[in-house]
Short mmCIF file of C-alpha atoms in Angstrom, two decimals:
data_model
loop_
_atom_site.label_atom_id
_atom_site.label_comp_id
_atom_site.label_asym_id
_atom_site.label_seq_id
_atom_site.Cartn_x
_atom_site.Cartn_y
_atom_site.Cartn_z
CA UNK A 1 127.26 180.62 104.54
CA UNK A 2 128.47 182.25 101.30
CA UNK A 3 125.85 183.46 98.83
CA UNK A 4 125.91 181.27 95.70
CA UNK A 5 125.65 182.61 92.17
CA UNK A 6 123.60 180.98 89.37
CA UNK A 7 125.24 177.85 87.94
CA UNK A 8 125.52 178.11 84.15
CA UNK A 9 127.06 176.18 81.27
CA UNK A 10 128.68 177.46 78.07
CA UNK A 11 126.28 179.19 75.67
CA UNK A 12 126.69 177.72 72.18
CA UNK A 13 124.20 177.83 69.29
CA UNK A 14 121.45 179.29 71.49
CA UNK A 15 121.71 176.53 74.10
CA UNK A 16 123.45 175.83 77.40
CA UNK A 17 126.11 173.20 76.82
CA UNK A 18 128.50 171.44 79.13
CA UNK A 19 132.17 171.88 78.11
CA UNK A 20 133.45 168.96 76.00
CA UNK A 21 136.04 168.12 78.68
CA UNK A 22 133.45 168.77 81.45
CA UNK A 23 135.85 170.95 83.50
CA UNK A 24 134.80 173.86 85.73
CA UNK A 25 136.68 176.22 88.00
CA UNK A 26 135.72 178.14 91.16
CA UNK A 27 134.48 181.72 91.49
CA UNK A 28 135.99 183.50 94.51
CA UNK A 29 134.35 186.58 96.01
CA UNK A 30 137.35 188.96 96.41
CA UNK A 31 135.75 190.71 99.40
CA UNK A 32 135.34 187.52 101.45
CA UNK A 33 137.81 185.12 99.77
CA UNK A 34 134.99 182.54 99.78
CA UNK A 35 133.93 180.37 96.87
CA UNK A 36 130.51 181.48 95.64
CA UNK A 37 130.08 179.16 92.66
CA UNK A 38 131.89 177.85 89.61
CA UNK A 39 131.98 178.43 85.86
CA UNK A 40 132.62 176.14 82.90
CA UNK A 41 136.16 175.91 81.51
CA UNK A 42 136.02 175.98 77.70
CA UNK A 43 138.84 174.52 75.60
CA UNK A 44 139.67 174.45 71.87
CA UNK A 45 137.00 171.75 71.32
CA UNK A 46 134.30 174.16 72.57
CA UNK A 47 135.79 177.00 70.49
CA UNK A 48 135.37 174.82 67.37
CA UNK A 49 131.70 174.20 68.22
CA UNK A 50 131.03 177.91 68.88
CA UNK A 51 132.75 179.03 65.66
CA UNK A 52 130.78 176.46 63.64
CA UNK A 53 127.54 177.71 65.27
CA UNK A 54 128.43 181.33 64.41
CA UNK A 55 129.20 180.37 60.79
CA UNK A 56 125.81 178.62 60.50
CA UNK A 57 124.07 181.68 61.97
CA UNK A 58 125.55 183.89 59.22
CA UNK A 59 124.63 181.58 56.35
CA UNK A 60 121.19 180.46 57.60
CA UNK A 61 118.47 181.23 55.05
CA UNK A 62 121.19 182.72 52.78
CA UNK A 63 121.97 185.31 55.45
CA UNK A 64 118.43 186.70 55.54
CA UNK A 65 117.95 185.71 59.20
CA UNK A 66 120.81 187.92 60.42
CA UNK A 67 123.79 189.06 58.34
CA UNK A 68 121.79 190.51 55.44
CA UNK A 69 118.59 191.19 57.39
CA UNK A 70 117.70 194.87 57.63
CA UNK A 71 119.31 196.82 60.45
CA UNK A 72 115.80 197.38 61.84
CA UNK A 73 115.44 193.61 62.43
CA UNK A 74 118.68 193.47 64.42
CA UNK A 75 117.75 196.66 66.30
CA UNK A 76 114.62 194.98 67.64
CA UNK A 77 116.74 192.31 69.36
CA UNK A 78 119.23 194.86 70.72
CA UNK A 79 116.39 196.87 72.25
CA UNK A 80 114.85 193.75 73.77
CA UNK A 81 118.24 192.92 75.37
CA UNK A 82 118.49 196.50 76.72
CA UNK A 83 115.01 196.25 78.27
CA UNK A 84 115.84 192.94 80.01
CA UNK A 85 119.13 194.33 81.37
CA UNK A 86 117.26 197.37 82.74
CA UNK A 87 114.68 195.09 84.35
CA UNK A 88 117.42 193.04 86.06
CA UNK A 89 119.97 195.83 86.73
CA UNK A 90 119.95 195.59 90.55
CA UNK A 91 120.38 191.80 90.54
CA UNK A 92 123.07 191.96 87.82
CA UNK A 93 124.84 194.75 89.72
CA UNK A 94 124.97 192.58 92.85
CA UNK A 95 126.36 189.61 90.91
CA UNK A 96 129.05 191.82 89.38
CA UNK A 97 129.97 193.35 92.76
CA UNK A 98 130.38 189.87 94.28
CA UNK A 99 132.32 188.60 91.27
CA UNK A 100 134.88 191.38 90.71
CA UNK A 101 134.71 193.49 93.91
CA UNK A 102 133.31 196.65 92.31
CA UNK A 103 131.24 198.85 94.70
CA UNK A 104 127.53 198.12 94.19
CA UNK A 105 126.66 201.72 93.22
CA UNK A 106 129.26 201.54 90.44
CA UNK A 107 128.12 198.09 89.30
CA UNK A 108 124.48 199.23 88.99
CA UNK A 109 125.64 202.34 87.12
CA UNK A 110 127.52 199.99 84.76
CA UNK A 111 124.29 198.04 84.11
CA UNK A 112 122.54 201.27 83.16
CA UNK A 113 125.41 201.97 80.76
CA UNK A 114 125.10 198.43 79.34
CA UNK A 115 121.42 199.00 78.55
CA UNK A 116 122.22 202.44 77.11
CA UNK A 117 124.93 200.97 74.87
CA UNK A 118 122.57 198.32 73.43
CA UNK A 119 119.97 201.06 72.81
CA UNK A 120 122.55 203.28 71.12
CA UNK A 121 123.71 200.54 68.74
CA UNK A 122 120.09 199.62 68.01
CA UNK A 123 119.70 203.17 66.66
CA UNK A 124 122.90 202.85 64.60
CA UNK A 125 121.78 199.45 63.23
CA UNK A 126 118.60 201.10 61.93
CA UNK A 127 120.65 203.93 60.44
CA UNK A 128 122.81 201.45 58.49
CA UNK A 129 120.00 200.68 56.04
CA UNK A 130 119.86 204.29 54.83
CA UNK A 131 123.65 204.41 54.38
CA UNK A 132 123.80 201.44 52.01
CA UNK A 133 124.67 202.21 48.38
CA UNK A 134 126.16 205.58 49.33
CA UNK A 135 127.21 207.09 45.97
CA UNK A 136 130.85 207.85 45.20
CA UNK A 137 131.53 210.89 43.01
CA UNK A 138 133.67 209.90 39.98
CA UNK A 139 135.54 211.99 37.40
CA UNK A 140 134.20 209.91 34.45
CA UNK A 141 130.54 210.13 33.47
CA UNK A 142 130.64 206.66 31.90
CA UNK A 143 130.79 205.02 35.34
CA UNK A 144 128.78 205.18 38.54
CA UNK A 145 129.95 203.84 41.85
CA UNK A 146 128.53 203.16 45.28
CA UNK A 147 129.62 201.64 48.59
CA UNK A 148 128.12 198.70 50.49
CA UNK A 149 128.85 198.13 54.16
CA UNK A 150 128.76 194.45 55.08
CA UNK A 151 129.34 192.56 58.33
CA UNK A 152 132.93 191.43 58.60
CA UNK A 153 131.73 187.91 59.51
CA UNK A 154 132.45 185.80 62.58
CA UNK A 155 134.20 187.83 65.29
CA UNK A 156 136.03 186.74 68.43
CA UNK A 157 135.57 189.15 71.35
CA UNK A 158 137.95 188.80 74.30
CA UNK A 159 137.15 191.03 77.27
CA UNK A 160 138.58 191.96 80.71
CA UNK A 161 137.39 191.65 84.30
CA UNK A 162 137.28 195.27 85.44
CA UNK A 163 133.97 196.08 83.70
CA UNK A 164 132.84 192.52 82.97
CA UNK A 165 129.48 193.13 81.29
CA UNK A 166 130.08 196.71 80.12
CA UNK A 167 133.33 195.95 78.25
CA UNK A 168 131.67 192.89 76.71
CA UNK A 169 128.77 195.09 75.59
CA UNK A 170 131.15 197.64 74.00
CA UNK A 171 132.02 194.82 71.59
CA UNK A 172 128.87 192.66 71.45
CA UNK A 173 126.41 195.52 70.75
CA UNK A 174 128.20 196.99 67.69
CA UNK A 175 129.17 193.53 66.38
CA UNK A 176 125.52 192.42 66.43
CA UNK A 177 124.33 195.79 65.10
CA UNK A 178 126.66 195.31 62.11
CA UNK A 179 125.25 191.84 61.39
CA UNK A 180 128.23 189.80 62.60
CA UNK A 181 128.00 186.58 64.59
CA UNK A 182 130.18 186.58 67.68
CA UNK A 183 132.01 184.41 70.18
CA UNK A 184 132.53 186.25 73.47
CA UNK A 185 135.32 185.05 75.78
CA UNK A 186 135.15 187.04 79.04
CA UNK A 187 137.93 187.02 81.63
CA UNK A 188 138.03 183.95 83.84
CA UNK A 189 138.28 186.31 86.84
CA UNK A 190 134.79 187.77 86.26
CA UNK A 191 132.38 185.96 83.93
CA UNK A 192 129.11 185.71 85.87
CA UNK A 193 127.25 188.63 84.28
CA UNK A 194 128.39 187.63 80.77
CA UNK A 195 126.75 184.24 81.31
CA UNK A 196 123.63 186.09 82.48
CA UNK A 197 123.76 188.03 79.17
CA UNK A 198 123.50 184.61 77.48
CA UNK A 199 120.30 183.93 79.45
CA UNK A 200 118.94 187.35 78.39
CA UNK A 201 119.69 186.52 74.72
CA UNK A 202 117.88 183.20 75.12
CA UNK A 203 114.86 184.94 76.66
CA UNK A 204 114.56 187.52 73.86
CA UNK A 205 114.87 184.82 71.18
CA UNK A 206 118.14 186.00 69.60
CA UNK A 207 118.68 183.66 66.61
CA UNK A 208 120.82 180.68 67.60
CA UNK A 209 124.54 181.00 67.01
CA UNK A 210 124.50 184.80 66.64
CA UNK A 211 126.12 185.21 70.08
CA UNK A 212 128.05 182.38 71.72
CA UNK A 213 129.63 182.82 75.15
CA UNK A 214 132.62 180.74 76.29
CA UNK A 215 134.10 181.11 79.76
CA UNK A 216 137.58 179.78 80.38
CA UNK A 217 141.26 180.52 80.69
CA UNK A 218 143.20 182.59 78.16
CA UNK A 219 145.60 179.87 76.97
CA UNK A 220 142.84 177.21 76.80
CA UNK A 221 139.97 179.23 75.29
CA UNK A 222 141.22 182.70 74.28
CA UNK A 223 144.28 181.53 72.31
CA UNK A 224 142.40 178.98 70.14
CA UNK A 225 139.76 181.64 69.44
CA UNK A 226 142.39 184.21 68.40
CA UNK A 227 144.11 181.76 66.04
CA UNK A 228 140.97 180.05 64.66
CA UNK A 229 140.99 179.99 60.84
CA UNK A 230 137.21 180.52 60.63
CA UNK A 231 137.17 183.64 62.80
CA UNK A 232 137.33 186.77 60.63
CA UNK A 233 138.38 189.34 63.24
CA UNK A 234 139.48 189.57 66.88
CA UNK A 235 138.64 192.47 69.17
CA UNK A 236 140.54 192.40 72.47
CA UNK A 237 140.66 194.50 75.62
CA UNK A 238 143.32 193.61 78.18
CA UNK A 239 147.04 193.69 78.83
CA UNK A 240 149.61 194.83 76.28
CA UNK A 241 151.47 191.51 76.63
CA UNK A 242 148.38 189.45 75.73
CA UNK A 243 147.46 191.94 72.99
CA UNK A 244 150.85 191.35 71.40
CA UNK A 245 150.29 187.56 71.46
CA UNK A 246 146.86 188.01 69.85
CA UNK A 247 148.37 190.16 67.08
CA UNK A 248 150.98 187.46 66.46
CA UNK A 249 148.32 184.73 66.22
CA UNK A 250 146.11 186.85 63.93
CA UNK A 251 149.07 187.78 61.72
CA UNK A 252 149.46 184.16 60.58
CA UNK A 253 146.16 184.53 58.68
CA UNK A 254 146.33 188.29 58.05
CA UNK A 255 143.30 188.62 60.31
CA UNK A 256 142.27 192.13 61.43
CA UNK A 257 142.45 192.93 65.12
CA UNK A 258 141.45 195.90 67.25
CA UNK A 259 143.23 196.24 70.57
CA UNK A 260 142.46 198.33 73.66
CA UNK A 261 145.42 197.70 75.95
CA UNK A 262 147.11 199.09 79.04
CA UNK A 263 147.79 202.63 80.12
CA UNK A 264 149.78 204.81 82.48
CA UNK A 265 147.79 207.98 82.00
CA UNK A 266 148.84 211.41 83.31
CA UNK A 267 146.74 214.07 85.04
CA UNK A 268 148.30 217.55 84.91
CA UNK A 269 147.14 219.99 87.62
CA UNK A 270 148.07 223.65 87.07
CA UNK A 271 148.45 226.24 89.84
CA UNK A 272 145.19 228.12 89.08
CA UNK A 273 142.75 225.38 90.12
CA UNK A 274 140.15 225.04 92.86
CA UNK A 275 142.10 222.63 95.09
CA UNK A 276 139.11 220.62 96.32
CA UNK A 277 137.52 220.20 92.90
CA UNK A 278 140.86 219.16 91.41
CA UNK A 279 141.60 216.81 94.34
CA UNK A 280 138.28 214.99 93.94
CA UNK A 281 138.78 214.48 90.20
CA UNK A 282 142.36 213.32 90.83
CA UNK A 283 141.13 210.76 93.39
CA UNK A 284 138.28 209.65 91.12
CA UNK A 285 140.62 209.34 88.13
CA UNK A 286 142.82 206.83 89.95
CA UNK A 287 140.69 205.16 92.65
CA UNK A 288 137.36 204.62 90.90
CA UNK A 289 136.66 200.95 90.04
CA UNK A 290 139.13 200.12 92.84
CA UNK A 291 141.90 201.65 90.71
CA UNK A 292 141.53 198.87 88.15
CA UNK A 293 140.98 200.97 85.02
CA UNK A 294 143.12 200.81 81.88
CA UNK A 295 142.69 204.58 81.50
CA UNK A 296 143.35 205.42 85.19
CA UNK A 297 145.14 208.76 85.51
CA UNK A 298 147.69 207.21 87.83
CA UNK A 299 150.51 209.73 87.27
CA UNK A 300 149.78 213.07 88.96
CA UNK A 301 151.86 215.93 87.54
CA UNK A 302 151.21 218.96 89.76
CA UNK A 303 152.57 222.53 89.62
CA UNK A 304 155.36 223.02 92.18
CA UNK A 305 153.73 226.20 93.60
CA UNK A 306 150.70 224.26 94.88
CA UNK A 307 152.17 220.77 95.15
CA UNK A 308 152.46 220.49 98.94
CA UNK A 309 149.06 222.00 99.69
CA UNK A 310 147.38 220.06 96.88
CA UNK A 311 148.83 216.68 97.86
CA UNK A 312 147.90 217.29 101.53
CA UNK A 313 144.33 218.04 100.41
CA UNK A 314 144.33 214.95 98.21
CA UNK A 315 145.40 212.75 101.15
CA UNK A 316 142.44 214.11 103.16
CA UNK A 317 140.05 213.23 100.29
CA UNK A 318 141.44 209.69 100.02
CA UNK A 319 141.22 209.11 103.79
CA UNK A 320 137.52 209.94 103.45
CA UNK A 321 136.85 207.17 100.88
CA UNK A 322 134.73 204.39 102.39
CA UNK A 323 136.53 201.04 101.94
CA UNK A 324 134.25 198.06 102.59
CA UNK A 325 132.50 195.02 101.20
CA UNK A 326 131.14 196.24 97.83
CA UNK A 327 127.57 195.40 98.87
CA UNK A 328 127.75 197.69 101.94
CA UNK A 329 125.90 200.98 101.53
CA UNK A 330 128.14 203.88 100.56
CA UNK A 331 131.13 201.71 99.59
CA UNK A 332 133.48 203.68 97.34
CA UNK A 333 136.46 201.30 97.22
CA UNK A 334 136.18 197.52 97.16
CA UNK A 335 138.82 194.79 96.92
CA UNK A 336 141.30 194.00 94.15
CA UNK A 337 139.77 191.34 91.85
CA UNK A 338 141.86 188.32 92.92
CA UNK A 339 144.63 187.08 95.21
CA UNK A 340 147.09 187.08 92.32
CA UNK A 341 146.33 190.69 91.35
CA UNK A 342 146.42 191.74 95.03
CA UNK A 343 149.96 190.36 95.41
CA UNK A 344 151.03 192.17 92.21
CA UNK A 345 149.73 195.52 93.51
CA UNK A 346 151.51 195.10 96.87
CA UNK A 347 154.73 194.17 95.03
CA UNK A 348 154.54 197.40 92.97
CA UNK A 349 154.21 199.38 96.22
CA UNK A 350 157.12 197.60 97.96
CA UNK A 351 159.32 198.00 94.85
CA UNK A 352 158.56 201.75 94.76
CA UNK A 353 159.64 201.99 98.39
CA UNK A 354 162.84 199.98 97.82
CA UNK A 355 163.68 202.21 94.82
CA UNK A 356 163.56 205.27 97.10
CA UNK A 357 160.01 206.61 96.70
CA UNK A 358 157.90 207.65 99.71
CA UNK A 359 154.60 205.90 100.45
CA UNK A 360 152.86 209.07 101.63
CA UNK A 361 149.48 207.51 102.28
CA UNK A 362 147.85 204.06 102.16
CA UNK A 363 149.58 201.11 100.52
CA UNK A 364 148.44 198.60 103.13
CA UNK A 365 145.40 196.52 104.08
CA UNK A 366 142.76 198.63 105.91
CA UNK A 367 142.88 197.75 109.63
CA UNK A 368 139.12 197.07 109.89
CA UNK A 369 139.12 194.45 107.08
CA UNK A 370 140.77 191.18 108.05
CA UNK A 371 139.58 189.25 104.96
CA UNK A 372 139.44 190.13 101.27
CA UNK A 373 141.96 191.56 98.81
CA UNK A 374 141.76 195.16 100.04
CA UNK A 375 144.43 197.85 99.59
CA UNK A 376 144.05 201.40 100.91
CA UNK A 377 144.22 204.12 98.23
CA UNK A 378 147.94 204.76 97.86
CA UNK A 379 149.78 208.02 97.14
CA UNK A 380 153.50 207.78 96.33
CA UNK A 381 155.85 210.81 96.22
CA UNK A 382 159.58 211.37 95.66
CA UNK A 383 159.23 209.48 92.38
CA UNK A 384 161.79 209.58 89.56
CA UNK A 385 160.96 208.89 85.91
CA UNK A 386 163.12 205.76 85.86
CA UNK A 387 161.16 204.06 88.67
CA UNK A 388 158.90 201.10 87.91
CA UNK A 389 155.95 202.87 89.57
CA UNK A 390 156.22 205.74 87.05
CA UNK A 391 156.66 203.53 83.99
CA UNK A 392 154.48 200.41 84.49
CA UNK A 393 150.74 199.94 84.83
CA UNK A 394 149.78 198.84 88.36
CA UNK A 395 146.05 198.19 87.84
CA UNK A 396 145.25 199.03 91.44
CA UNK A 397 144.51 202.11 93.60
CA UNK A 398 148.03 203.56 93.38
CA UNK A 399 148.87 207.14 92.38
CA UNK A 400 152.41 208.45 91.89
CA UNK A 401 153.25 212.16 92.03
CA UNK A 402 155.75 214.47 90.33
CA UNK A 403 155.94 218.26 90.21
CA UNK A 404 156.61 220.65 87.32
CA UNK A 405 157.40 224.34 86.88
CA UNK A 406 156.54 225.04 83.21
CA UNK A 407 153.89 223.88 80.75
CA UNK A 408 156.63 222.39 78.54
CA UNK A 409 157.99 220.36 81.46
CA UNK A 410 154.48 219.13 82.34
CA UNK A 411 153.95 217.91 78.77
CA UNK A 412 157.35 216.25 78.65
CA UNK A 413 156.52 214.32 81.84
CA UNK A 414 153.01 213.49 80.64
CA UNK A 415 154.22 212.08 77.32
CA UNK A 416 157.11 210.18 78.92
CA UNK A 417 155.44 206.78 78.57
CA UNK A 418 155.11 203.85 76.16
CA UNK A 419 151.35 204.14 76.61
CA UNK A 420 148.86 206.57 75.11
CA UNK A 421 145.31 205.78 76.23
CA UNK A 422 144.06 208.67 78.38
CA UNK A 423 145.28 211.98 79.78
CA UNK A 424 143.73 214.78 81.84
CA UNK A 425 144.46 218.46 82.32
CA UNK A 426 143.01 220.61 85.10
CA UNK A 427 143.23 224.38 84.85
CA UNK A 428 140.93 227.41 84.86
CA UNK A 429 142.75 228.71 81.76
CA UNK A 430 140.74 227.07 78.97
CA UNK A 431 143.06 228.29 76.23
CA UNK A 432 145.88 226.49 78.02
CA UNK A 433 143.69 223.37 78.34
CA UNK A 434 143.06 223.38 74.58
CA UNK A 435 146.75 223.89 73.87
CA UNK A 436 147.81 221.07 76.22
CA UNK A 437 145.09 218.74 74.85
CA UNK A 438 146.60 219.00 71.38
CA UNK A 439 150.08 218.17 72.67
CA UNK A 440 149.12 215.19 74.85
CA UNK A 441 149.93 211.89 73.11
CA UNK A 442 146.75 210.04 74.00
CA UNK A 443 143.58 208.78 72.34
CA UNK A 444 141.36 210.38 75.01
CA UNK A 445 141.89 213.71 76.79
CA UNK A 446 139.77 215.00 79.68
CA UNK A 447 139.65 218.69 80.56
CA UNK A 448 138.81 219.55 84.19
CA UNK A 449 137.70 215.98 84.90
CA UNK A 450 138.97 212.39 84.60
CA UNK A 451 137.39 209.15 83.34
CA UNK A 452 133.92 210.16 82.07
CA UNK A 453 132.99 207.85 79.22
CA UNK A 454 130.00 208.01 76.88
CA UNK A 455 129.03 205.35 74.35
CA UNK A 456 128.56 208.08 71.71
CA UNK A 457 132.25 209.16 71.81
CA UNK A 458 135.27 207.22 70.46
CA UNK A 459 137.44 205.25 72.91
CA UNK A 460 140.94 203.90 72.30
CA UNK A 461 144.64 204.65 72.51
CA UNK A 462 147.91 205.27 70.73
CA UNK A 463 151.39 203.80 71.16
CA UNK A 464 151.37 200.58 73.24
CA UNK A 465 147.82 201.25 74.39
CA UNK A 466 146.62 199.69 71.13
CA UNK A 467 144.82 200.82 68.00
CA UNK A 468 141.31 201.01 66.60
CA UNK A 469 138.46 202.86 68.30
CA UNK A 470 135.46 201.49 70.17
CA UNK A 471 132.15 203.23 70.87
CA UNK A 472 130.34 205.80 68.79
CA UNK A 473 130.07 205.27 65.05
CA UNK A 474 133.73 204.19 65.14
CA UNK A 475 132.73 201.15 67.20
CA UNK A 476 130.29 200.03 64.51
CA UNK A 477 132.87 200.53 61.71
CA UNK A 478 135.09 197.99 63.54
CA UNK A 479 132.69 195.23 62.49
CA UNK A 480 131.91 196.33 58.92
CA UNK A 481 133.82 195.78 55.72
CA UNK A 482 133.51 198.22 52.86
CA UNK A 483 132.70 196.99 49.35
CA UNK A 484 133.07 199.21 46.30
CA UNK A 485 130.58 198.50 43.47
CA UNK A 486 131.28 200.25 40.15
CA UNK A 487 129.12 200.03 37.03
CA UNK A 488 129.84 200.98 33.42
CA UNK A 489 126.76 202.93 32.27
CA UNK A 490 127.64 204.06 28.73
CA UNK A 491 126.01 202.49 25.67
CA UNK A 492 129.31 202.90 23.81
CA UNK A 493 131.85 200.05 23.76
CA UNK A 494 134.92 200.58 25.93
CA UNK A 495 137.13 200.87 22.81
CA UNK A 496 140.54 200.09 24.28
CA UNK A 497 141.26 197.20 21.89
CA UNK A 498 140.57 197.04 18.15
CA UNK A 499 137.32 195.16 17.63
CA UNK A 500 137.80 191.91 15.63
CA UNK A 501 134.45 192.61 13.86
CA UNK A 502 135.98 195.72 12.24
CA UNK A 503 139.08 194.03 10.84
#
């Protein structure tokens, strides 16, 4: 019998609430293809209730309960959430592995990162108090000026399924630290741990309405949230197509958005590398999280002098990756998140083949796994720059390979994309690494590694990978508006107009 997950409702105004239309939809475990529970399906009626609850949370007690409370008050709640997540990390990791197919070791690591992110933004919330009224230097002694940083208001947070709780936390933690009230809409493909975050917030006594969590489909719940007149900002992580729709909806009300979208990131491997070290980072950069990473370095650009030997070594590394049910010990590659995504990945592989590329390794279901949405790590060679596999994001464990002879050629290939999220360069020549880093058109560059991410450092892309930065102090700034306050301090009248009393 399939393991069942906790049954939850929508989380609105600090309470569990059944959706207005009472609809739910099934949760499928991608490793077994079995139904393991269901989640509520929010619609625009529920969005209205959640937005109203968030508005009340901001204005309650003239804002003193949350929005204009000291950062130290908000930090206390963020730390309490972090402690509860740490306490439940193994259980939450298992739920996430069953929900989205991520290997258990990765999912537990994510939970540690979730707790760390809440802790980090608790520190920044406390630091906000000291930064208020920061003076501005003016050229006229008759005025003094300072800056206030205020929460932007009610924010809509729409998050993806590849890091269900971690990506939600990247938005929730800074939004709450800033003093905003939020409505979180996680992906319908992986919402379980976000609903568990609601339970954690209930347990720590987070003021009602400060965080509301609505599960549901994009068109039914995400779209009405993005276009809601009483939502002050939208932060979205997901596909470029959906990001474009969100921008369009927000534009009607000149509403700010921050977007972290797709990628087709390059990894350049020069001829002076340690082949095994470089091969492991190349595999990790594309096959970690089952290859479902927006920043995956899925285009390998390798120096022609080592290309054959390097790719052979890389194939050996990928054949050594344990593909299994995510809950099995030592699993390093689980299933694709859903049947629909699985079919998309296989279609990318078959199109590459029909366009003349060579499927060098993988690209099929592992023989020992008869059920589940599994695809072997795939390496594709004989690729041209006009092929779909080179140009479009697969969001699966698929790496395509091209060779280069000069640094200039490598950079030209690397930057030959509409996207600009991540990029990696591997070489023992650190001067070259620095040079290449400056030339790569990406928001994140890794030197001699791929994919490490720290909540202290900015994260985001250029070009069609979106704009705005999450994490670090930049992540907090996303949810703050800046107010200039200027005072006239002279005892003398301004004296621009003739005074009527002197006529």
